[in-house]
């Protein structure tokens, strides 16, 4: 039965689970700080779905610096999952587009390491079975930009290093990216993690305040007032010495910088599509207009992105298709659905 499958996306900052029936939960979990607690955190999540008989897994947490190598990280995540599986079947998604069992996943660790983007792109292809498309998944930490043709992802890179070179992995998101990483020393800002993109989005009113959230640059709550303070420190100042106009301008500049980086990667995502279209004897000019699939918590950037893209592309929001809760856990939902489909 489909409702016996639970998809897990095990990341370095968040744990996400989802069922094929669009039940989804995301919890913050700083894996790099507490790798020894991963099993218990997973057990708590899985315990919320007592009918689960099978675990479909994807991961990005193997990159955490609590592990000496990616191999160590993959092995540790698999071991933590097996420790609390209670005999449930475990399958791990690979960038070959198939599930592997635990032993095969450990033997092919680079194919399952950070493969969640591939699972999501494979699911996204269901919505565009013909013609070209590009998936843009804007998360809290990273942005994935993946070319799709005729319902099939056709990435240039498979591993994170390859994907950063190709532009299919842009290492920025809407919460965890240091402002300094986007703006640079040339902008006359402090080279410190005084503020992150979370503060920019809070200040701009694009993310709701959450006084209970202290996963911020200074450990103080995720409110607009404290976000303003953190952004002031980027100028080596404080609320008494830095004007609101200056912080407004900084926030807009950060958002514009993110949009420009996404647009550059979006254009590069056309190259593999064009090559594949040409190889099939099709006319790339006739297929230049492509569907744009948007998902992730960064969908709040969509209006700005569309202003820059114009009206030349069809837009499909996976949040609209799946609901915001499931969209924010989209890779977990993807492996749950793909696991269910592979049973048929």
XYZ file of C-alpha atoms in Angstrom:
344
model
C 0.000 0.000 0.000
C 1.205 3.483 -0.838
C 0.548 4.782 2.662
C 3.065 2.269 4.039
C 5.954 4.184 2.413
C 7.680 7.098 4.113
C 10.118 9.318 2.262
C 13.011 10.847 4.226
C 15.283 13.703 3.183
C 18.157 13.690 5.684
C 19.969 17.002 5.482
C 22.602 18.771 7.483
C 20.234 21.395 8.900
C 16.783 19.826 8.530
C 15.083 16.443 8.575
C 12.078 16.107 6.283
C 9.563 13.299 5.860
C 6.587 12.853 3.552
C 4.122 10.241 2.378
C 2.716 9.732 -1.125
C -0.597 11.012 0.321
C 0.974 14.455 0.851
C 1.513 14.328 4.589
C 4.769 16.127 5.339
C 6.810 17.265 8.335
C 10.042 19.263 8.485
C 12.082 19.764 11.656
C 15.311 21.653 12.220
C 18.190 19.373 13.151
C 21.803 20.571 13.227
C 23.387 17.282 12.214
C 26.919 18.662 12.214
C 26.570 19.527 15.912
C 24.956 16.302 17.110
C 25.532 13.366 14.748
C 25.138 10.975 17.667
C 21.498 12.052 18.033
C 20.478 11.414 14.435
C 18.947 8.000 15.150
C 16.742 9.309 17.940
C 15.647 12.305 15.855
C 14.709 10.003 12.978
C 12.915 7.637 15.344
C 10.776 10.516 16.616
C 9.794 11.481 13.069
C 9.117 7.965 11.863
C 7.094 7.321 15.023
C 4.548 9.861 13.793
C 3.747 7.451 10.939
C 3.171 4.103 12.707
C 1.866 2.357 9.554
C 5.191 2.792 7.777
C 6.571 -0.427 6.315
C 9.238 0.978 4.007
C 11.682 3.888 4.187
C 12.679 5.636 0.963
C 15.700 7.810 1.646
C 17.655 10.632 0.098
C 20.302 12.682 1.838
C 22.576 15.724 1.819
C 23.813 15.471 5.401
C 26.875 13.450 4.406
C 28.614 16.755 3.562
C 28.582 17.873 7.210
C 32.037 18.470 8.650
C 31.359 16.090 11.521
C 32.259 13.379 8.992
C 35.803 13.061 7.686
C 34.666 11.984 4.211
C 31.450 11.710 2.230
C 31.811 7.938 2.414
C 31.846 8.197 6.209
C 28.795 10.464 6.117
C 26.779 8.165 3.839
C 27.690 5.133 5.943
C 26.793 6.933 9.183
C 23.416 8.111 7.891
C 22.566 4.642 6.621
C 23.662 3.106 9.938
C 21.572 5.604 11.918
C 18.531 4.775 9.798
C 19.030 1.023 10.024
C 19.417 1.270 13.794
C 15.835 2.501 14.180
C 14.240 0.847 11.143
C 12.752 -2.015 13.188
C 13.022 -4.360 10.238
C 11.461 -1.985 7.715
C 12.752 -2.146 4.173
C 15.214 0.661 3.386
C 15.921 1.963 -0.118
C 18.175 4.894 -1.029
C 17.784 6.980 -4.194
C 20.770 7.226 -6.526
C 21.612 9.609 -9.362
C 21.289 6.645 -11.721
C 17.552 7.107 -11.240
C 17.014 3.905 -9.259
C 16.802 2.872 -5.615
C 19.633 0.948 -4.001
C 19.558 -1.181 -0.888
C 21.776 -0.235 2.034
C 24.796 -2.300 1.028
C 24.693 -1.189 -2.605
C 24.326 2.424 -1.472
C 27.423 2.144 0.715
C 29.344 0.588 -2.161
C 28.274 3.448 -4.469
C 28.302 6.274 -1.966
C 28.893 9.096 -4.468
C 25.733 8.093 -6.343
C 23.537 8.485 -3.247
C 25.370 11.434 -1.684
C 23.287 14.604 -2.158
C 21.011 12.877 -4.663
C 17.825 14.582 -3.459
C 17.883 17.049 -6.362
C 17.774 14.147 -8.820
C 14.783 12.557 -7.097
C 12.942 15.868 -7.143
C 13.776 16.483 -10.808
C 12.571 12.990 -11.690
C 9.253 13.674 -9.973
C 9.023 17.141 -11.545
C 9.367 15.503 -14.946
C 5.961 13.905 -14.379
C 4.432 17.378 -14.740
C 6.165 18.108 -18.080
C 6.217 14.805 -19.987
C 7.021 16.500 -23.302
C 9.241 19.390 -24.286
C 11.936 21.302 -22.376
C 11.657 22.469 -18.773
C 13.860 23.751 -15.974
C 13.341 22.995 -12.298
C 14.364 25.725 -9.845
C 14.349 24.522 -6.236
C 15.232 27.367 -3.870
C 15.869 26.070 -0.376
C 17.178 27.386 2.914
C 20.800 26.614 2.039
C 21.124 25.890 -1.679
C 19.391 26.404 -5.014
C 19.138 23.620 -7.600
C 18.584 24.482 -11.265
C 18.032 21.324 -13.280
C 17.350 20.943 -17.024
C 14.575 18.519 -17.984
C 13.603 17.272 -21.437
C 10.550 15.156 -22.228
C 10.015 14.393 -18.560
C 13.600 13.294 -17.876
C 16.318 15.213 -16.013
C 19.419 15.742 -18.164
C 21.954 17.329 -15.797
C 25.505 18.146 -16.830
C 26.829 17.191 -13.388
C 25.989 14.401 -10.960
C 28.081 15.152 -7.868
C 28.005 18.420 -5.929
C 31.433 19.565 -7.202
C 30.405 18.844 -10.812
C 27.084 20.601 -10.329
C 28.663 23.727 -8.851
C 30.933 23.939 -11.892
C 27.989 23.506 -14.284
C 25.860 26.037 -12.390
C 23.195 23.469 -11.575
C 23.985 23.857 -7.867
C 24.117 27.445 -6.648
C 25.230 27.391 -3.036
C 22.846 29.983 -1.643
C 19.424 29.878 -0.036
C 16.928 32.061 1.763
C 17.926 31.352 5.364
C 21.448 30.079 6.000
C 23.609 31.928 3.454
C 25.883 34.537 5.077
C 25.195 38.004 3.685
C 28.947 38.410 3.284
C 29.098 35.404 0.929
C 26.757 37.155 -1.502
C 27.960 40.744 -1.257
C 31.713 40.501 -0.762
C 34.372 42.784 0.676
C 33.980 45.199 -2.252
C 30.614 46.251 -0.812
C 32.359 47.608 2.301
C 30.744 45.071 4.605
C 32.234 43.233 7.553
C 33.725 39.866 6.657
C 31.867 38.187 9.507
C 28.770 36.005 9.790
C 26.889 38.828 11.506
C 23.772 38.231 9.375
C 22.354 35.670 6.965
C 19.779 35.731 4.206
C 17.158 34.877 6.839
C 17.627 38.407 8.175
C 17.205 39.882 4.699
C 13.951 38.018 4.162
C 12.691 38.902 7.623
C 13.505 42.577 7.082
C 11.805 42.529 3.667
C 8.702 40.885 5.122
C 9.107 37.832 2.887
C 9.431 35.393 5.811
C 7.174 35.450 8.861
C 8.712 36.204 12.235
C 9.240 33.276 14.583
C 10.348 34.337 18.090
C 10.912 30.677 18.995
C 13.498 30.275 16.220
C 16.987 31.073 17.481
C 18.878 29.397 14.639
C 20.268 32.775 13.622
C 23.691 34.331 13.233
C 23.746 35.621 16.825
C 21.412 33.097 18.474
C 18.735 35.705 19.103
C 15.157 35.248 17.842
C 14.136 35.369 14.194
C 12.202 38.631 14.425
C 12.363 41.734 12.247
C 13.808 43.827 15.080
C 16.687 41.456 15.728
C 17.172 40.936 11.977
C 17.628 44.700 11.660
C 20.259 44.611 14.414
C 22.124 41.786 12.734
C 22.107 43.572 9.372
C 23.395 46.767 11.027
C 26.421 44.842 12.222
C 27.320 44.119 8.604
C 28.278 47.812 8.523
C 30.095 47.459 11.869
C 27.287 49.541 13.356
C 24.093 49.171 15.336
C 20.513 50.419 15.366
C 21.678 53.794 16.741
C 24.247 54.449 14.028
C 22.903 52.793 10.869
C 19.855 54.172 9.036
C 16.878 52.106 7.980
C 17.344 53.383 4.421
C 20.806 51.828 4.330
C 19.483 48.480 5.570
C 16.581 48.646 3.096
C 19.109 49.140 0.314
C 21.273 46.271 1.573
C 18.302 43.912 1.674
C 17.274 44.854 -1.868
C 20.820 44.422 -3.119
C 21.041 40.937 -1.593
C 17.742 39.918 -3.192
C 18.843 41.333 -6.547
C 22.147 39.479 -6.306
C 20.326 36.201 -5.690
C 18.032 36.810 -8.657
C 20.992 37.532 -10.940
C 22.746 34.340 -9.854
C 19.586 32.304 -10.490
C 19.045 33.897 -13.907
C 22.625 33.167 -14.957
C 22.251 29.535 -13.942
C 18.829 29.367 -15.618
C 20.332 30.418 -18.942
C 23.157 27.904 -18.590
C 20.555 25.194 -18.001
C 19.498 25.644 -21.634
C 22.798 24.268 -22.964
C 22.234 20.560 -22.168
C 18.656 20.868 -23.427
C 19.864 22.376 -26.698
C 22.489 19.661 -27.172
C 19.949 16.904 -26.526
C 17.370 18.485 -28.825
C 19.950 18.811 -31.613
C 21.065 15.209 -31.136
C 17.478 14.140 -31.760
C 17.253 16.175 -34.965
C 14.826 18.662 -33.439
C 14.905 22.433 -33.921
C 16.067 24.095 -30.679
C 14.661 27.466 -31.735
C 11.161 26.014 -31.854
C 11.610 24.678 -28.323
C 13.294 27.702 -26.797
C 10.229 28.491 -24.652
C 10.300 26.075 -21.744
C 8.266 25.326 -18.672
C 9.690 26.740 -15.457
C 8.990 24.592 -12.403
C 9.441 26.374 -9.071
C 9.555 24.725 -5.668
C 11.095 25.046 -2.213
C 10.734 27.548 0.595
C 12.311 30.126 -1.700
C 9.186 30.388 -3.837
C 8.774 33.758 -2.124
C 11.312 34.974 -4.704
C 8.981 34.044 -7.562
C 7.511 37.541 -8.202
C 10.985 39.086 -8.503
C 12.146 36.207 -10.660
C 9.198 36.539 -13.029
C 9.793 40.276 -13.361
C 13.263 39.450 -14.664
C 12.215 36.542 -16.884
C 9.290 38.298 -18.515
C 6.404 36.279 -19.939
C 8.356 34.018 -22.293
C 8.000 30.852 -20.215
C 5.163 28.798 -18.769
C 5.329 28.806 -14.976
C 4.338 25.871 -12.797
C 4.525 26.213 -9.021
C 4.924 22.883 -7.271
C 3.683 24.610 -4.140
C 0.385 25.153 -5.943
C 0.397 21.541 -7.117
C 1.421 19.947 -3.828
C 0.590 22.522 -1.172
C 3.188 24.621 0.669
C 3.960 22.044 3.375
C 4.705 19.277 0.888
C 6.571 21.644 -1.430
C 8.917 22.565 1.428
C 9.617 18.818 1.827
C 9.596 18.122 -1.906
C 12.583 15.712 -2.137
C 11.136 13.580 0.692
C 7.808 13.527 -1.118
C 9.583 12.711 -4.381
C 11.313 9.593 -3.039
C 8.062 8.477 -1.385
C 6.178 8.728 -4.699
C 8.999 7.193 -6.731
C 9.240 4.293 -4.282
C 5.499 3.732 -4.564
C 5.693 3.802 -8.354
C 8.544 1.313 -8.414
C 6.311 -1.207 -6.614
C 3.821 -1.308 -9.463
